[in-house]
JSON list of C-alpha atoms and ligand atoms in Angstrom, two decimals:
[
{"chain": "A", "resi": 1, "resn": "MET", "atom": "CA", "xyz": [76.49, 183.04, -153.23]},
{"chain": "A", "resi": 2, "resn": "LYS", "atom": "CA", "xyz": [74.62, 186.16, -154.36]},
{"chain": "A", "resi": 3, "resn": "VAL", "atom": "CA", "xyz": [73.54, 188.99, -152.10]},
{"chain": "A", "resi": 4, "resn": "LEU", "atom": "CA", "xyz": [71.11, 191.73, -153.12]},
{"chain": "A", "resi": 5, "resn": "LEU", "atom": "CA", "xyz": [71.40, 194.95, -151.10]},
{"chain": "A", "resi": 6, "resn": "ILE", "atom": "CA", "xyz": [68.42, 197.25, -151.66]},
{"chain": "A", "resi": 7, "resn": "ASN", "atom": "CA", "xyz": [68.95, 200.93, -150.95]},
{"chain": "A", "resi": 8, "resn": "GLY", "atom": "CA", "xyz": [65.51, 202.44, -150.30]},
{"chain": "A", "resi": 9, "resn": "SER", "atom": "CA", "xyz": [66.81, 205.97, -149.91]},
{"chain": "A", "resi": 10, "resn": "PRO", "atom": "CA", "xyz": [66.41, 208.47, -152.75]},
{"chain": "A", "resi": 11, "resn": "ARG", "atom": "CA", "xyz": [69.89, 209.66, -151.79]},
{"chain": "A", "resi": 12, "resn": "HIS", "atom": "CA", "xyz": [73.24, 208.00, -152.37]},
{"chain": "A", "resi": 13, "resn": "SER", "atom": "CA", "xyz": [74.23, 208.88, -148.86]},
{"chain": "A", "resi": 14, "resn": "CYS", "atom": "CA", "xyz": [73.89, 207.41, -145.33]},
{"chain": "A", "resi": 15, "resn": "THR", "atom": "CA", "xyz": [71.99, 204.19, -146.06]},
{"chain": "A", "resi": 16, "resn": "TYR", "atom": "CA", "xyz": [74.21, 203.58, -149.08]},
{"chain": "A", "resi": 17, "resn": "THR", "atom": "CA", "xyz": [77.32, 204.03, -146.90]},
{"chain": "A", "resi": 18, "resn": "ALA", "atom": "CA", "xyz": [76.02, 201.43, -144.44]},
{"chain": "A", "resi": 19, "resn": "LEU", "atom": "CA", "xyz": [75.21, 198.99, -147.26]},
{"chain": "A", "resi": 20, "resn": "ALA", "atom": "CA", "xyz": [78.63, 199.54, -148.87]},
{"chain": "A", "resi": 21, "resn": "GLU", "atom": "CA", "xyz": [80.28, 198.55, -145.58]},
{"chain": "A", "resi": 22, "resn": "MET", "atom": "CA", "xyz": [78.39, 195.24, -145.70]},
{"chain": "A", "resi": 23, "resn": "GLN", "atom": "CA", "xyz": [79.07, 194.81, -149.42]},
{"chain": "A", "resi": 24, "resn": "LYS", "atom": "CA", "xyz": [82.82, 194.80, -148.66]},
{"chain": "A", "resi": 25, "resn": "VAL", "atom": "CA", "xyz": [82.39, 191.93, -146.16]},
{"chain": "A", "resi": 26, "resn": "PHE", "atom": "CA", "xyz": [80.31, 189.91, -148.64]},
{"chain": "A", "resi": 27, "resn": "GLU", "atom": "CA", "xyz": [82.85, 190.43, -151.42]},
{"chain": "A", "resi": 28, "resn": "GLU", "atom": "CA", "xyz": [85.77, 189.53, -149.16]},
{"chain": "A", "resi": 29, "resn": "ALA", "atom": "CA", "xyz": [83.94, 186.27, -148.44]},
{"chain": "A", "resi": 30, "resn": "GLY", "atom": "CA", "xyz": [83.67, 185.56, -152.17]},
{"chain": "A", "resi": 31, "resn": "CYS", "atom": "CA", "xyz": [80.00, 186.50, -152.61]},
{"chain": "A", "resi": 32, "resn": "GLU", "atom": "CA", "xyz": [78.60, 188.54, -155.49]},
{"chain": "A", "resi": 33, "resn": "ALA", "atom": "CA", "xyz": [77.03, 191.56, -153.81]},
{"chain": "A", "resi": 34, "resn": "GLN", "atom": "CA", "xyz": [75.01, 194.16, -155.72]},
{"chain": "A", "resi": 35, "resn": "ILE", "atom": "CA", "xyz": [73.61, 197.40, -154.30]},
{"chain": "A", "resi": 36, "resn": "LEU", "atom": "CA", "xyz": [70.32, 198.30, -156.00]},
{"chain": "A", "resi": 37, "resn": "ASP", "atom": "CA", "xyz": [69.13, 201.91, -155.68]},
{"chain": "A", "resi": 38, "resn": "ILE", "atom": "CA", "xyz": [65.36, 202.16, -155.96]},
{"chain": "A", "resi": 39, "resn": "GLY", "atom": "CA", "xyz": [64.57, 205.24, -153.85]},
{"chain": "A", "resi": 40, "resn": "ASP", "atom": "CA", "xyz": [64.87, 207.82, -156.62]},
{"chain": "A", "resi": 41, "resn": "LYS", "atom": "CA", "xyz": [62.35, 206.01, -158.88]},
{"chain": "A", "resi": 42, "resn": "ASP", "atom": "CA", "xyz": [58.65, 206.79, -159.13]},
{"chain": "A", "resi": 43, "resn": "ILE", "atom": "CA", "xyz": [57.13, 203.63, -157.67]},
{"chain": "A", "resi": 44, "resn": "PRO", "atom": "CA", "xyz": [53.35, 203.59, -157.18]},
{"chain": "A", "resi": 45, "resn": "GLY", "atom": "CA", "xyz": [51.98, 201.62, -154.27]},
{"chain": "A", "resi": 46, "resn": "CYS", "atom": "CA", "xyz": [50.10, 198.32, -154.62]},
{"chain": "A", "resi": 47, "resn": "LYS", "atom": "CA", "xyz": [46.56, 198.82, -155.98]},
{"chain": "A", "resi": 48, "resn": "GLY", "atom": "CA", "xyz": [45.30, 195.58, -154.44]},
{"chain": "A", "resi": 49, "resn": "CYS", "atom": "CA", "xyz": [43.96, 194.44, -157.83]},
{"chain": "A", "resi": 50, "resn": "LEU", "atom": "CA", "xyz": [45.30, 190.91, -157.18]},
{"chain": "A", "resi": 51, "resn": "ALA", "atom": "CA", "xyz": [46.10, 190.48, -160.89]},
{"chain": "A", "resi": 52, "resn": "CYS", "atom": "CA", "xyz": [49.47, 189.12, -159.72]},
{"chain": "A", "resi": 53, "resn": "LYS", "atom": "CA", "xyz": [47.73, 186.03, -158.38]},
{"chain": "A", "resi": 54, "resn": "GLU", "atom": "CA", "xyz": [47.18, 185.00, -162.01]},
{"chain": "A", "resi": 55, "resn": "LEU", "atom": "CA", "xyz": [50.15, 186.70, -163.63]},
{"chain": "A", "resi": 56, "resn": "GLY", "atom": "CA", "xyz": [52.92, 185.87, -161.12]},
{"chain": "A", "resi": 57, "resn": "HIS", "atom": "CA", "xyz": [54.16, 189.43, -161.52]},
{"chain": "A", "resi": 58, "resn": "CYS", "atom": "CA", "xyz": [52.84, 192.92, -160.93]},
{"chain": "A", "resi": 59, "resn": "VAL", "atom": "CA", "xyz": [50.38, 194.37, -163.42]},
{"chain": "A", "resi": 60, "resn": "MET", "atom": "CA", "xyz": [52.29, 197.66, -163.23]},
{"chain": "A", "resi": 61, "resn": "ASP", "atom": "CA", "xyz": [55.33, 196.91, -165.37]},
{"chain": "A", "resi": 62, "resn": "ASP", "atom": "CA", "xyz": [58.10, 198.96, -163.81]},
{"chain": "A", "resi": 63, "resn": "ILE", "atom": "CA", "xyz": [61.24, 198.55, -161.70]},
{"chain": "A", "resi": 64, "resn": "VAL", "atom": "CA", "xyz": [59.44, 195.99, -159.50]},
{"chain": "A", "resi": 65, "resn": "ASN", "atom": "CA", "xyz": [59.12, 193.47, -162.35]},
{"chain": "A", "resi": 66, "resn": "GLU", "atom": "CA", "xyz": [62.46, 194.51, -163.81]},
{"chain": "A", "resi": 67, "resn": "THR", "atom": "CA", "xyz": [64.34, 193.71, -160.58]},
{"chain": "A", "resi": 68, "resn": "ALA", "atom": "CA", "xyz": [62.30, 190.70, -159.38]},
{"chain": "A", "resi": 69, "resn": "PRO", "atom": "CA", "xyz": [64.82, 188.27, -161.01]},
{"chain": "A", "resi": 70, "resn": "LEU", "atom": "CA", "xyz": [67.53, 189.74, -158.74]},
{"chain": "A", "resi": 71, "resn": "LEU", "atom": "CA", "xyz": [65.51, 188.69, -155.70]},
{"chain": "A", "resi": 72, "resn": "ALA", "atom": "CA", "xyz": [64.78, 185.29, -157.25]},
{"chain": "A", "resi": 73, "resn": "GLU", "atom": "CA", "xyz": [68.50, 184.61, -157.73]},
{"chain": "A", "resi": 74, "resn": "ALA", "atom": "CA", "xyz": [69.67, 185.98, -154.38]},
{"chain": "A", "resi": 75, "resn": "ASP", "atom": "CA", "xyz": [70.78, 183.75, -151.51]},
{"chain": "A", "resi": 76, "resn": "GLY", "atom": "CA", "xyz": [70.77, 186.76, -149.19]},
{"chain": "A", "resi": 77, "resn": "VAL", "atom": "CA", "xyz": [68.87, 190.06, -149.13]},
{"chain": "A", "resi": 78, "resn": "VAL", "atom": "CA", "xyz": [69.68, 193.25, -147.23]},
{"chain": "A", "resi": 79, "resn": "ILE", "atom": "CA", "xyz": [66.97, 195.91, -147.12]},
{"chain": "A", "resi": 80, "resn": "GLY", "atom": "CA", "xyz": [68.35, 199.35, -146.29]},
{"chain": "A", "resi": 81, "resn": "SER", "atom": "CA", "xyz": [66.15, 202.28, -145.34]},
{"chain": "A", "resi": 82, "resn": "PRO", "atom": "CA", "xyz": [66.51, 205.79, -144.00]},
{"chain": "A", "resi": 83, "resn": "VAL", "atom": "CA", "xyz": [64.15, 206.52, -141.12]},
{"chain": "A", "resi": 84, "resn": "TYR", "atom": "CA", "xyz": [61.34, 208.82, -142.28]},
{"chain": "A", "resi": 85, "resn": "VAL", "atom": "CA", "xyz": [59.10, 209.92, -139.39]},
{"chain": "A", "resi": 86, "resn": "SER", "atom": "CA", "xyz": [59.99, 206.81, -137.39]},
{"chain": "A", "resi": 87, "resn": "GLY", "atom": "CA", "xyz": [59.31, 204.37, -140.25]},
{"chain": "A", "resi": 88, "resn": "PRO", "atom": "CA", "xyz": [60.82, 203.21, -143.55]},
{"chain": "A", "resi": 89, "resn": "ASN", "atom": "CA", "xyz": [60.72, 205.66, -146.48]},
{"chain": "A", "resi": 90, "resn": "GLY", "atom": "CA", "xyz": [57.52, 205.44, -148.52]},
{"chain": "A", "resi": 91, "resn": "THR", "atom": "CA", "xyz": [59.03, 204.62, -151.90]},
{"chain": "A", "resi": 92, "resn": "LEU", "atom": "CA", "xyz": [60.77, 201.61, -150.39]},
{"chain": "A", "resi": 93, "resn": "ILE", "atom": "CA", "xyz": [57.53, 200.29, -148.91]},
{"chain": "A", "resi": 94, "resn": "SER", "atom": "CA", "xyz": [55.72, 200.69, -152.25]},
{"chain": "A", "resi": 95, "resn": "TYR", "atom": "CA", "xyz": [58.53, 198.74, -153.88]},
{"chain": "A", "resi": 96, "resn": "LEU", "atom": "CA", "xyz": [58.71, 195.97, -151.27]},
{"chain": "A", "resi": 97, "resn": "ASP", "atom": "CA", "xyz": [54.93, 195.48, -150.93]},
{"chain": "A", "resi": 98, "resn": "ARG", "atom": "CA", "xyz": [54.66, 194.87, -154.64]},
{"chain": "A", "resi": 99, "resn": "LEU", "atom": "CA", "xyz": [57.91, 192.90, -155.02]},
{"chain": "A", "resi": 100, "resn": "PHE", "atom": "CA", "xyz": [57.22, 190.44, -152.22]},
{"chain": "A", "resi": 101, "resn": "TYR", "atom": "CA", "xyz": [53.47, 190.09, -152.87]},
{"chain": "A", "resi": 102, "resn": "SER", "atom": "CA", "xyz": [53.44, 189.81, -156.66]},
{"chain": "A", "resi": 103, "resn": "THR", "atom": "CA", "xyz": [56.28, 187.29, -157.09]},
{"chain": "A", "resi": 104, "resn": "HIS", "atom": "CA", "xyz": [55.53, 183.62, -156.54]},
{"chain": "A", "resi": 105, "resn": "PHE", "atom": "CA", "xyz": [58.99, 182.08, -156.51]},
{"chain": "A", "resi": 106, "resn": "ASP", "atom": "CA", "xyz": [60.07, 180.38, -153.30]},
{"chain": "A", "resi": 107, "resn": "LYS", "atom": "CA", "xyz": [61.75, 182.86, -150.98]},
{"chain": "A", "resi": 108, "resn": "ARG", "atom": "CA", "xyz": [62.09, 180.45, -148.08]},
{"chain": "A", "resi": 109, "resn": "MET", "atom": "CA", "xyz": [65.63, 180.05, -146.71]},
{"chain": "A", "resi": 110, "resn": "LYS", "atom": "CA", "xyz": [66.96, 183.15, -148.44]},
{"chain": "A", "resi": 111, "resn": "VAL", "atom": "CA", "xyz": [68.73, 184.91, -145.58]},
{"chain": "A", "resi": 112, "resn": "GLY", "atom": "CA", "xyz": [67.49, 188.43, -144.88]},
{"chain": "A", "resi": 113, "resn": "THR", "atom": "CA", "xyz": [68.39, 191.42, -142.82]},
{"chain": "A", "resi": 114, "resn": "ALA", "atom": "CA", "xyz": [67.31, 195.02, -142.54]},
{"chain": "A", "resi": 115, "resn": "VAL", "atom": "CA", "xyz": [69.58, 198.03, -142.01]},
{"chain": "A", "resi": 116, "resn": "VAL", "atom": "CA", "xyz": [68.33, 201.45, -141.02]},
{"chain": "A", "resi": 117, "resn": "SER", "atom": "CA", "xyz": [69.90, 204.88, -140.93]},
{"chain": "A", "resi": 118, "resn": "ALA", "atom": "CA", "xyz": [68.53, 207.68, -138.78]},
{"chain": "A", "resi": 119, "resn": "ARG", "atom": "CA", "xyz": [69.72, 211.01, -137.61]},
{"chain": "A", "resi": 120, "resn": "ARG", "atom": "CA", "xyz": [68.48, 210.15, -134.13]},
{"chain": "A", "resi": 121, "resn": "ASN", "atom": "CA", "xyz": [65.20, 208.25, -133.48]},
{"chain": "A", "resi": 122, "resn": "GLY", "atom": "CA", "xyz": [62.80, 205.70, -134.97]},
{"chain": "A", "resi": 123, "resn": "THR", "atom": "CA", "xyz": [65.35, 203.00, -135.77]},
{"chain": "A", "resi": 124, "resn": "THR", "atom": "CA", "xyz": [63.73, 200.11, -133.92]},
{"chain": "A", "resi": 125, "resn": "ALA", "atom": "CA", "xyz": [60.22, 200.73, -135.32]},
{"chain": "A", "resi": 126, "resn": "THR", "atom": "CA", "xyz": [61.66, 200.93, -138.83]},
{"chain": "A", "resi": 127, "resn": "PHE", "atom": "CA", "xyz": [63.74, 197.80, -138.33]},
{"chain": "A", "resi": 128, "resn": "GLU", "atom": "CA", "xyz": [60.76, 195.83, -137.03]},
{"chain": "A", "resi": 129, "resn": "MET", "atom": "CA", "xyz": [58.57, 196.84, -139.95]},
{"chain": "A", "resi": 130, "resn": "LEU", "atom": "CA", "xyz": [61.15, 195.83, -142.56]},
{"chain": "A", "resi": 131, "resn": "ASN", "atom": "CA", "xyz": [61.67, 192.43, -140.95]},
{"chain": "A", "resi": 132, "resn": "GLN", "atom": "CA", "xyz": [58.03, 191.57, -141.71]},
{"chain": "A", "resi": 133, "resn": "PHE", "atom": "CA", "xyz": [58.99, 191.13, -145.38]},
{"chain": "A", "resi": 134, "resn": "PHE", "atom": "CA", "xyz": [61.31, 188.30, -144.34]},
{"chain": "A", "resi": 135, "resn": "PHE", "atom": "CA", "xyz": [58.98, 186.73, -141.79]},
{"chain": "A", "resi": 136, "resn": "SER", "atom": "CA", "xyz": [56.03, 186.74, -144.21]},
{"chain": "A", "resi": 137, "resn": "SER", "atom": "CA", "xyz": [58.16, 184.86, -146.77]},
{"chain": "A", "resi": 138, "resn": "GLY", "atom": "CA", "xyz": [59.68, 182.20, -144.54]},
{"chain": "A", "resi": 139, "resn": "MET", "atom": "CA", "xyz": [63.10, 183.82, -144.66]},
{"chain": "A", "resi": 140, "resn": "PRO", "atom": "CA", "xyz": [65.42, 183.59, -141.65]},
{"chain": "A", "resi": 141, "resn": "ALA", "atom": "CA", "xyz": [66.34, 187.10, -140.48]},
{"chain": "A", "resi": 142, "resn": "VAL", "atom": "CA", "xyz": [69.71, 187.99, -138.98]},
{"chain": "A", "resi": 143, "resn": "ALA", "atom": "CA", "xyz": [70.41, 190.64, -136.38]},
{"chain": "A", "resi": 144, "resn": "ILE", "atom": "CA", "xyz": [72.89, 191.67, -133.73]},
{"chain": "A", "resi": 145, "resn": "GLY", "atom": "CA", "xyz": [72.40, 193.31, -130.38]},
{"chain": "A", "resi": 146, "resn": "ASN", "atom": "CA", "xyz": [71.95, 196.90, -131.51]},
{"chain": "A", "resi": 147, "resn": "TRP", "atom": "CA", "xyz": [69.25, 196.38, -134.14]},
{"chain": "A", "resi": 148, "resn": "ASN", "atom": "CA", "xyz": [71.27, 196.97, -137.31]},
{"chain": "A", "resi": 149, "resn": "ALA", "atom": "CA", "xyz": [71.27, 200.76, -137.21]},
{"chain": "A", "resi": 150, "resn": "VAL", "atom": "CA", "xyz": [73.65, 203.55, -138.03]},
{"chain": "A", "resi": 151, "resn": "HIS", "atom": "CA", "xyz": [73.20, 207.21, -137.18]},
{"chain": "A", "resi": 152, "resn": "GLY", "atom": "CA", "xyz": [73.89, 210.27, -139.24]},
{"chain": "A", "resi": 153, "resn": "TYR", "atom": "CA", "xyz": [72.79, 212.94, -141.63]},
{"chain": "A", "resi": 154, "resn": "THR", "atom": "CA", "xyz": [75.76, 212.63, -143.98]},
{"chain": "A", "resi": 155, "resn": "PRO", "atom": "CA", "xyz": [77.98, 209.74, -145.12]},
{"chain": "A", "resi": 156, "resn": "GLU", "atom": "CA", "xyz": [80.77, 211.23, -142.97]},
{"chain": "A", "resi": 157, "resn": "ASP", "atom": "CA", "xyz": [78.54, 210.93, -139.88]},
{"chain": "A", "resi": 158, "resn": "VAL", "atom": "CA", "xyz": [77.86, 207.27, -140.69]},
{"chain": "A", "resi": 159, "resn": "LEU", "atom": "CA", "xyz": [81.56, 206.56, -141.22]},
{"chain": "A", "resi": 160, "resn": "ALA", "atom": "CA", "xyz": [82.16, 208.04, -137.75]},
{"chain": "A", "resi": 161, "resn": "ASP", "atom": "CA", "xyz": [79.57, 205.70, -136.20]},
{"chain": "A", "resi": 162, "resn": "GLU", "atom": "CA", "xyz": [82.10, 203.02, -135.39]},
{"chain": "A", "resi": 163, "resn": "GLU", "atom": "CA", "xyz": [79.77, 200.94, -133.24]},
{"chain": "A", "resi": 164, "resn": "GLY", "atom": "CA", "xyz": [77.00, 200.93, -135.85]},
{"chain": "A", "resi": 165, "resn": "LEU", "atom": "CA", "xyz": [79.33, 199.93, -138.69]},
{"chain": "A", "resi": 166, "resn": "ALA", "atom": "CA", "xyz": [81.10, 197.26, -136.62]},
{"chain": "A", "resi": 167, "resn": "GLY", "atom": "CA", "xyz": [77.68, 195.73, -135.91]},
{"chain": "A", "resi": 168, "resn": "LEU", "atom": "CA", "xyz": [76.80, 195.69, -139.60]},
{"chain": "A", "resi": 169, "resn": "ARG", "atom": "CA", "xyz": [80.03, 193.92, -140.44]},
{"chain": "A", "resi": 170, "resn": "VAL", "atom": "CA", "xyz": [79.14, 191.21, -137.92]},
{"chain": "A", "resi": 171, "resn": "VAL", "atom": "CA", "xyz": [75.66, 190.91, -139.44]},
{"chain": "A", "resi": 172, "resn": "ALA", "atom": "CA", "xyz": [77.22, 190.45, -142.90]},
{"chain": "A", "resi": 173, "resn": "GLU", "atom": "CA", "xyz": [79.62, 187.81, -141.53]},
{"chain": "A", "resi": 174, "resn": "ASN", "atom": "CA", "xyz": [76.72, 185.98, -139.88]},
{"chain": "A", "resi": 175, "resn": "MET", "atom": "CA", "xyz": [74.74, 186.14, -143.11]},
{"chain": "A", "resi": 176, "resn": "VAL", "atom": "CA", "xyz": [77.64, 184.53, -145.00]},
{"chain": "A", "resi": 177, "resn": "PHE", "atom": "CA", "xyz": [77.79, 181.75, -142.40]},
{"chain": "A", "resi": 178, "resn": "LEU", "atom": "CA", "xyz": [74.04, 181.16, -142.62]},
{"chain": "A", "resi": 179, "resn": "MET", "atom": "CA", "xyz": [73.91, 181.25, -146.42]},
{"chain": "A", "resi": 180, "resn": "LYS", "atom": "CA", "xyz": [76.70, 178.66, -146.60]},
{"chain": "A", "resi": 181, "resn": "SER", "atom": "CA", "xyz": [75.07, 176.53, -143.89]},
{"chain": "A", "resi": 182, "resn": "ILE", "atom": "CA", "xyz": [71.71, 176.64, -145.67]},
{"chain": "A", "resi": 183, "resn": "ALA", "atom": "CA", "xyz": [73.30, 175.68, -148.99]},
{"chain": "A", "resi": 184, "resn": "LYS", "atom": "CA", "xyz": [74.93, 172.69, -147.28]},
{"chain": "A", "resi": 185, "resn": "GLY", "atom": "CA", "xyz": [71.69, 171.86, -145.45]},
{"chain": "A", "resi": 186, "resn": "LYS", "atom": "CA", "xyz": [69.77, 171.87, -148.75]},
{"chain": "A", "resi": 187, "resn": "GLU", "atom": "CA", "xyz": [72.28, 169.39, -150.18]},
{"chain": "A", "resi": 188, "resn": "ASP", "atom": "CA", "xyz": [72.29, 167.16, -147.10]},
{"chain": "A", "resi": 189, "resn": "PHE", "atom": "CA", "xyz": [68.62, 167.26, -146.06]},
{"chain": "A", "resi": 190, "resn": "GLY", "atom": "CA", "xyz": [66.71, 168.99, -148.88]},
{"chain": "A", "resi": 191, "resn": "MET", "atom": "CA", "xyz": [64.31, 171.90, -148.44]},
{"chain": "A", "resi": 192, "resn": "PRO", "atom": "CA", "xyz": [61.45, 171.48, -145.96]},
{"chain": "A", "resi": 193, "resn": "ALA", "atom": "CA", "xyz": [58.11, 170.85, -147.68]},
{"chain": "A", "resi": 194, "resn": "PRO", "atom": "CA", "xyz": [56.27, 174.06, -148.57]},
{"chain": "A", "resi": 195, "resn": "PRO", "atom": "CA", "xyz": [53.66, 175.01, -145.96]},
{"chain": "A", "resi": 196, "resn": "VAL", "atom": "CA", "xyz": [50.07, 173.98, -146.60]},
{"chain": "A", "resi": 197, "resn": "ARG", "atom": "CA", "xyz": [48.12, 177.23, -146.56]},
{"chain": "A", "resi": 198, "resn": "VAL", "atom": "CA", "xyz": [44.98, 177.34, -144.40]},
{"chain": "A", "resi": 199, "resn": "LYS", "atom": "CA", "xyz": [43.21, 180.64, -144.97]},
{"chain": "A", "resi": 200, "resn": "THR", "atom": "CA", "xyz": [40.15, 181.33, -142.86]},
{"chain": "A", "resi": 201, "resn": "ASN", "atom": "CA", "xyz": [40.26, 185.11, -142.22]},
{"chain": "A", "resi": 202, "resn": "TYR", "atom": "CA", "xyz": [39.40, 184.00, -138.66]},
{"chain": "A", "resi": 203, "resn": "ILE", "atom": "CA", "xyz": [35.90, 182.99, -139.83]},
{"chain": "A", "resi": 204, "resn": "ARG", "atom": "CA", "xyz": [34.81, 179.47, -138.93]},
{"chain": "B", "resi": 1, "resn": "FMN", "atom": "C1", "xyz": [61.24, 213.04, -144.67]},
{"chain": "B", "resi": 1, "resn": "FMN", "atom": "C2", "xyz": [62.31, 212.73, -143.65]},
{"chain": "B", "resi": 1, "resn": "FMN", "atom": "C3", "xyz": [61.93, 212.27, -142.41]},
{"chain": "B", "resi": 1, "resn": "FMN", "atom": "C4", "xyz": [62.91, 211.96, -141.45]},
{"chain": "B", "resi": 1, "resn": "FMN", "atom": "N1", "xyz": [62.52, 211.46, -140.25]},
{"chain": "B", "resi": 1, "resn": "FMN", "atom": "C5", "xyz": [63.45, 211.14, -139.32]},
{"chain": "B", "resi": 1, "resn": "FMN", "atom": "C6", "xyz": [63.07, 210.58, -138.06]},
{"chain": "B", "resi": 1, "resn": "FMN", "atom": "O1", "xyz": [61.90, 210.35, -137.76]},
{"chain": "B", "resi": 1, "resn": "FMN", "atom": "N2", "xyz": [64.06, 210.29, -137.18]},
{"chain": "B", "resi": 1, "resn": "FMN", "atom": "C7", "xyz": [65.39, 210.52, -137.47]},
{"chain": "B", "resi": 1, "resn": "FMN", "atom": "O2", "xyz": [66.23, 210.23, -136.64]},
{"chain": "B", "resi": 1, "resn": "FMN", "atom": "N3", "xyz": [65.79, 211.00, -138.67]},
{"chain": "B", "resi": 1, "resn": "FMN", "atom": "C8", "xyz": [64.85, 211.32, -139.60]},
{"chain": "B", "resi": 1, "resn": "FMN", "atom": "N4", "xyz": [65.25, 211.80, -140.83]},
{"chain": "B", "resi": 1, "resn": "FMN", "atom": "C9", "xyz": [66.68, 211.86, -141.13]},
{"chain": "B", "resi": 1, "resn": "FMN", "atom": "C10", "xyz": [67.15, 210.62, -141.88]},
{"chain": "B", "resi": 1, "resn": "FMN", "atom": "O3", "xyz": [66.59, 209.44, -141.37]},
{"chain": "B", "resi": 1, "resn": "FMN", "atom": "C11", "xyz": [68.67, 210.45, -141.73]},
{"chain": "B", "resi": 1, "resn": "FMN", "atom": "O4", "xyz": [69.34, 211.61, -142.08]},
{"chain": "B", "resi": 1, "resn": "FMN", "atom": "C12", "xyz": [69.16, 209.27, -142.57]},
{"chain": "B", "resi": 1, "resn": "FMN", "atom": "O5", "xyz": [70.45, 208.91, -142.15]},
{"chain": "B", "resi": 1, "resn": "FMN", "atom": "C13", "xyz": [69.16, 209.62, -144.05]},
{"chain": "B", "resi": 1, "resn": "FMN", "atom": "O6", "xyz": [69.60, 208.49, -144.80]},
{"chain": "B", "resi": 1, "resn": "FMN", "atom": "P1", "xyz": [69.95, 208.64, -146.37]},
{"chain": "B", "resi": 1, "resn": "FMN", "atom": "O7", "xyz": [71.05, 209.66, -146.45]},
{"chain": "B", "resi": 1, "resn": "FMN", "atom": "O8", "xyz": [70.37, 207.31, -146.80]},
{"chain": "B", "resi": 1, "resn": "FMN", "atom": "O9", "xyz": [68.69, 209.10, -147.03]},
{"chain": "B", "resi": 1, "resn": "FMN", "atom": "C14", "xyz": [64.29, 212.14, -141.78]},
{"chain": "B", "resi": 1, "resn": "FMN", "atom": "C15", "xyz": [64.65, 212.60, -143.04]},
{"chain": "B", "resi": 1, "resn": "FMN", "atom": "C16", "xyz": [63.67, 212.92, -143.96]},
{"chain": "B", "resi": 1, "resn": "FMN", "atom": "C17", "xyz": [64.09, 213.42, -145.34]}
]
């Protein structure tokens, strides 16, 4: 089992600390778990050129194309973001928009979860927005009762957030269970048929 943990923050700090807590659980369960820092890179947003429809990758050849194979190989994906003005940080969204839109490999049944770090507010809005990347790709998303959030301004604050970290460990354990169950389900029943796309833009 492979798990890709994406750190959207430009800092190696609170979000990273939360992801590292989950990484330990994945590794203890025998998974390969890699934390990928993308937040300190210059990542332009999607230009909407739709060249990826032909190419199967983004026309801007940068970290998005470079790291797309990591997503392709992953059985589980954790997206970590600091809260910036009650939403995910901008660099992360530029990265994810292009990564999820430009790649055409099947993402269905990869298990996903989002993790957010805030000093105080905006965690639920950020969490909801990040989950759309999973829902739009047919990926089951995992959560626990307190919306996968930690609080802090420094790694020490996050390490003191016992409730937040305990929740993230449970999320990681649940992801391991689901990844194993899906692998067994694929063997026993096979993947469901890909959806037939009906695209009308609401125009009849
Ligand atoms: C540009 C910017 C905007 C922020 N906006 C918020 C916010 O709306 N709510 C909040 O609680 N914290 C906010 N913060 C604080 C960070 O979300 C918080 O410190 C987070 O834990 C930082 O994670 P990191 O160390 O992984 O970057 C903001 C920080 C920055 C730099």
